[in-house]
Short mmCIF file of C-alpha atoms in Angstrom, two decimals:
data_model
loop_
_atom_site.label_atom_id
_atom_site.label_comp_id
_atom_site.label_asym_id
_atom_site.label_seq_id
_atom_site.Cartn_x
_atom_site.Cartn_y
_atom_site.Cartn_z
CA GLY Y 19 -2.39 -0.81 -23.39
CA GLN Y 20 -5.80 0.72 -23.07
CA ASN Y 21 -7.18 3.81 -24.71
CA ILE Y 22 -10.46 5.53 -23.87
CA ASP Y 23 -11.66 8.58 -25.79
CA GLN Y 24 -14.39 11.06 -24.92
CA PRO Y 25 -15.05 14.60 -26.18
CA THR Y 26 -13.58 17.17 -23.81
CA GLU Y 27 -16.53 19.54 -23.71
CA MET Y 28 -20.16 19.73 -24.84
CA THR Y 29 -22.84 22.38 -24.54
CA ALA Y 30 -26.58 21.79 -24.67
CA THR Y 31 -29.81 23.63 -23.95
CA GLU Y 32 -32.09 23.05 -20.99
CA GLY Y 33 -34.88 20.65 -21.93
CA ALA Y 34 -32.96 19.17 -24.85
CA ILE Y 35 -31.34 15.76 -25.38
CA VAL Y 36 -27.58 15.24 -25.46
CA GLN Y 37 -25.50 12.20 -26.35
CA ILE Y 38 -22.00 11.79 -24.92
CA ASN Y 39 -19.87 9.27 -26.78
CA CYS Y 40 -17.06 7.07 -25.52
CA THR Y 41 -14.81 4.83 -27.60
CA TYR Y 42 -12.33 2.37 -26.20
CA GLN Y 43 -9.55 0.08 -27.35
CA THR Y 44 -8.72 -2.51 -24.69
CA SER Y 45 -7.83 -6.14 -24.41
CA GLY Y 46 -9.94 -8.32 -22.15
CA PHE Y 47 -12.88 -5.90 -22.01
CA ASN Y 48 -15.47 -6.81 -19.35
CA GLY Y 49 -17.85 -3.88 -19.01
CA LEU Y 50 -18.27 -0.12 -19.08
CA PHE Y 51 -19.34 2.33 -16.39
CA TRP Y 52 -20.62 5.88 -16.59
CA TYR Y 53 -20.17 8.26 -13.67
CA GLN Y 54 -21.28 11.86 -13.10
CA GLN Y 55 -18.95 14.23 -11.29
CA HIS Y 56 -19.75 17.77 -10.21
CA ALA Y 57 -16.77 20.06 -9.75
CA GLY Y 58 -14.82 19.25 -6.58
CA GLU Y 59 -17.10 16.38 -5.64
CA ALA Y 60 -17.02 12.60 -5.75
CA PRO Y 61 -18.03 10.75 -8.92
CA THR Y 62 -21.47 9.16 -8.59
CA PHE Y 63 -22.52 5.97 -10.35
CA LEU Y 64 -24.91 6.32 -13.29
CA SER Y 65 -24.87 3.05 -15.22
CA TYR Y 66 -23.05 -0.17 -16.01
CA ASN Y 67 -23.21 -2.01 -19.35
CA VAL Y 68 -21.75 -5.46 -19.93
CA LEU Y 69 -24.01 -6.67 -22.75
CA ASP Y 70 -24.73 -4.97 -26.07
CA GLY Y 71 -27.76 -2.73 -26.13
CA LEU Y 72 -29.49 0.10 -24.38
CA GLU Y 73 -30.06 0.36 -20.63
CA GLU Y 74 -32.63 2.97 -19.62
CA LYS Y 75 -32.82 4.53 -16.18
CA GLY Y 76 -35.13 7.51 -15.93
CA ARG Y 77 -33.78 10.48 -17.89
CA PHE Y 78 -30.44 8.71 -18.43
CA SER Y 79 -29.76 5.85 -20.83
CA SER Y 80 -26.52 4.10 -21.73
CA PHE Y 81 -25.68 2.08 -24.80
CA LEU Y 82 -22.89 -0.39 -25.50
CA SER Y 83 -21.57 -2.04 -28.65
CA ARG Y 84 -18.80 -4.45 -27.74
CA SER Y 85 -17.93 -5.22 -31.36
CA LYS Y 86 -17.42 -1.53 -32.15
CA GLY Y 87 -15.74 -0.59 -28.86
CA TYR Y 88 -18.33 2.15 -28.44
CA SER Y 89 -20.68 3.45 -25.79
CA TYR Y 90 -22.83 6.50 -25.31
CA LEU Y 91 -24.69 8.16 -22.47
CA LEU Y 92 -27.98 9.79 -23.43
CA LEU Y 93 -29.42 12.50 -21.22
CA LYS Y 94 -33.01 13.58 -21.87
CA GLU Y 95 -34.97 16.61 -20.65
CA LEU Y 96 -31.77 18.32 -19.63
CA GLN Y 97 -31.76 20.32 -16.42
CA MET Y 98 -29.30 22.93 -15.22
CA LYS Y 99 -28.15 20.53 -12.48
CA ASP Y 100 -26.95 18.13 -15.20
CA SER Y 101 -24.01 20.48 -15.82
CA ALA Y 102 -21.13 18.25 -14.73
CA SER Y 103 -18.32 16.07 -15.98
CA TYR Y 104 -19.32 12.63 -17.29
CA LEU Y 105 -16.73 9.91 -16.91
CA CYS Y 106 -16.55 6.75 -19.00
CA ALA Y 107 -14.61 3.86 -17.40
CA VAL Y 108 -13.92 0.28 -18.43
CA THR Y 109 -13.26 -2.86 -16.43
CA LEU Y 110 -11.17 -5.73 -17.69
CA LEU Y 111 -11.45 -9.48 -17.27
CA THR Y 112 -7.72 -9.89 -16.80
CA GLY Y 113 -5.13 -8.37 -14.51
CA GLY Y 114 -6.78 -9.19 -11.24
CA GLY Y 115 -9.23 -7.25 -9.18
CA ASN Y 116 -11.95 -4.81 -10.16
CA LYS Y 117 -9.90 -1.93 -11.45
CA LEU Y 118 -11.51 0.87 -13.43
CA THR Y 119 -9.66 2.64 -16.23
CA PHE Y 120 -11.13 6.08 -16.85
CA GLY Y 121 -11.36 8.36 -19.82
CA THR Y 122 -10.57 12.04 -19.26
CA GLY Y 123 -14.24 12.94 -18.90
CA THR Y 124 -16.66 15.12 -20.87
CA GLN Y 125 -17.55 18.48 -19.35
CA LEU Y 126 -21.21 19.16 -20.11
CA LYS Y 127 -22.58 22.67 -19.82
CA VAL Y 128 -26.34 23.10 -19.84
CA GLU Y 129 -27.53 26.57 -20.85
CA LEU Y 130 -30.89 28.31 -20.73
CA ASP C 24 -25.60 6.52 7.29
CA GLY C 25 -23.46 4.11 5.30
CA GLY C 26 -20.70 5.51 3.22
CA ILE C 27 -17.07 6.29 2.62
CA THR C 28 -15.46 9.00 4.73
CA GLN C 29 -12.26 10.70 3.73
CA SER C 30 -10.29 13.10 5.89
CA PRO C 31 -9.06 15.70 5.85
CA LYS C 32 -10.94 17.45 3.05
CA TYR C 33 -8.06 19.89 2.51
CA LEU C 34 -4.42 19.29 3.38
CA PHE C 35 -1.29 21.33 2.81
CA ARG C 36 2.09 19.66 2.73
CA LYS C 37 5.52 21.16 2.87
CA GLU C 38 8.21 19.88 0.56
CA GLY C 39 9.89 16.78 2.03
CA GLN C 40 7.03 15.86 4.35
CA ASN C 41 5.01 12.67 4.40
CA VAL C 42 1.26 13.01 4.83
CA THR C 43 -1.46 10.44 5.38
CA LEU C 44 -4.98 10.60 3.98
CA SER C 45 -7.60 8.69 5.90
CA CYS C 46 -10.33 6.56 4.31
CA GLU C 47 -12.97 4.70 6.31
CA GLN C 48 -16.00 2.79 4.99
CA ASN C 49 -18.92 1.24 6.86
CA LEU C 50 -20.41 -0.51 3.84
CA ASN C 51 -18.81 -3.87 4.68
CA HIS C 52 -17.08 -3.81 1.30
CA ASP C 53 -14.18 -6.16 0.68
CA ALA C 54 -12.34 -4.07 -1.91
CA MET C 55 -10.95 -0.56 -1.54
CA TYR C 56 -9.12 1.74 -3.93
CA TRP C 57 -7.21 5.01 -4.13
CA TYR C 58 -7.41 7.18 -7.24
CA ARG C 59 -5.73 10.45 -8.08
CA GLN C 60 -7.37 13.12 -10.25
CA ASP C 61 -5.49 15.94 -11.98
CA PRO C 62 -7.08 18.69 -14.10
CA GLY C 63 -7.70 17.56 -17.66
CA GLN C 64 -6.84 13.96 -16.86
CA GLY C 65 -8.89 10.95 -15.98
CA LEU C 66 -8.79 9.29 -12.59
CA ARG C 67 -5.66 7.16 -12.22
CA LEU C 68 -5.36 4.18 -9.89
CA ILE C 69 -2.70 4.42 -7.19
CA TYR C 70 -3.29 1.30 -5.06
CA TYR C 71 -6.09 -1.16 -4.50
CA SER C 72 -6.89 -3.81 -1.92
CA GLN C 73 -9.07 -6.82 -2.61
CA ILE C 74 -9.19 -8.03 0.97
CA VAL C 75 -7.80 -7.28 4.42
CA ASN C 76 -4.01 -7.54 4.72
CA ASP C 77 -3.60 -7.50 0.95
CA PHE C 78 -2.95 -4.66 -1.46
CA GLN C 79 -1.62 -4.23 -4.99
CA LYS C 80 0.03 -1.41 -6.89
CA GLY C 81 -2.01 0.42 -9.45
CA ASP C 82 -0.78 2.42 -12.42
CA ILE C 83 0.95 5.24 -10.48
CA ALA C 84 2.07 3.75 -7.15
CA GLU C 85 5.52 5.35 -6.99
CA GLY C 86 5.85 7.71 -4.05
CA TYR C 87 2.78 6.33 -2.27
CA SER C 88 2.19 3.65 0.36
CA VAL C 89 -0.91 2.03 1.87
CA SER C 90 -1.96 -0.44 4.52
CA ARG C 91 -5.09 -2.54 5.01
CA GLU C 92 -5.04 -3.77 8.57
CA LYS C 93 -8.80 -3.51 9.00
CA LYS C 94 -11.61 -4.10 6.54
CA GLU C 95 -13.00 -0.62 7.15
CA SER C 96 -9.80 1.35 6.72
CA PHE C 97 -7.42 1.99 3.82
CA PRO C 98 -5.11 4.95 4.58
CA LEU C 99 -2.86 6.42 1.89
CA THR C 100 0.52 7.94 2.71
CA VAL C 101 1.97 10.41 0.24
CA THR C 102 5.71 10.27 0.77
CA SER C 103 8.38 12.83 -0.01
CA ALA C 104 9.36 10.60 -2.95
CA GLN C 105 6.19 11.68 -4.78
CA LYS C 106 7.47 14.57 -6.84
CA ASN C 107 4.17 16.11 -7.88
CA PRO C 108 1.64 15.32 -5.15
CA THR C 109 -0.73 18.27 -5.60
CA ALA C 110 -4.00 16.66 -6.71
CA PHE C 111 -7.50 15.58 -5.74
CA TYR C 112 -7.41 12.14 -4.08
CA LEU C 113 -10.42 9.84 -4.15
CA CYS C 114 -10.91 6.75 -2.04
CA ALA C 115 -13.41 4.16 -3.25
CA SER C 116 -14.80 0.74 -2.41
CA SER C 117 -16.79 -2.11 -3.92
CA ILE C 118 -18.58 -5.08 -2.37
CA LEU C 119 -16.27 -7.55 -4.05
CA ALA C 120 -13.07 -7.34 -6.02
CA GLU C 121 -14.46 -9.09 -9.10
CA PRO C 122 -14.80 -7.06 -12.33
CA GLY C 123 -18.16 -5.38 -12.75
CA ASN C 124 -18.87 -4.64 -9.11
CA THR C 125 -19.90 -0.99 -8.80
CA ILE C 126 -17.21 1.19 -7.29
CA TYR C 127 -18.44 3.91 -4.92
CA PHE C 128 -16.38 6.97 -4.13
CA GLY C 129 -15.73 9.08 -1.05
CA GLU C 130 -15.92 12.88 -1.13
CA GLY C 131 -12.24 13.31 -1.88
CA SER C 132 -9.26 15.05 -0.31
CA TRP C 133 -7.43 18.00 -1.81
CA LEU C 134 -3.68 17.91 -1.24
CA THR C 135 -1.56 20.95 -1.99
CA VAL C 136 2.21 21.24 -1.68
CA VAL C 137 3.34 24.60 -0.32
#
């Protein structure tokens, strides 16, 4: 089976940096997605990592280590609007199709 | 504007009734998906379709049915056999069905059993 772990909740201060971790145990790992989801809304795509290393996109960066089964999402210069749930999801090479398996999400609260 | 449209946004179902959630996309995507989201749980895959006239069960297909008669449309029927249907339902699509293609989501539909 597959197992994806994220912290349930995190709190950070406006203007600061926060790192949200995700660990996974899967067979046939292909890549890892990060999505942002505000309460009651659709998840929106943030990043996709398939190779080891850091991918930077503005204030958001995502890192992947395939050998360690580990990823993190780094948010810089936090803003109040970054308060949301951050979802880690993996795709597999096997099993057919482009199915995503999600973690339970990390609820981030940004405070003044 | 291109996107994924789900309707209705809010739906109430009586016990024993079947209900259908609509999902339409004008992105010309081949693959479409239905996910269910419950509080404190991750999104779980109900059904997916890689191409027109084809669909496959996901991890929690029992009590649900789908059809894919047109590329743009992937409706989900929640049948009376689904014992705990109250949830947030998300339709999604991707250009292709191969792993790694970004999956884009609709705005979601809230289903409540009354």
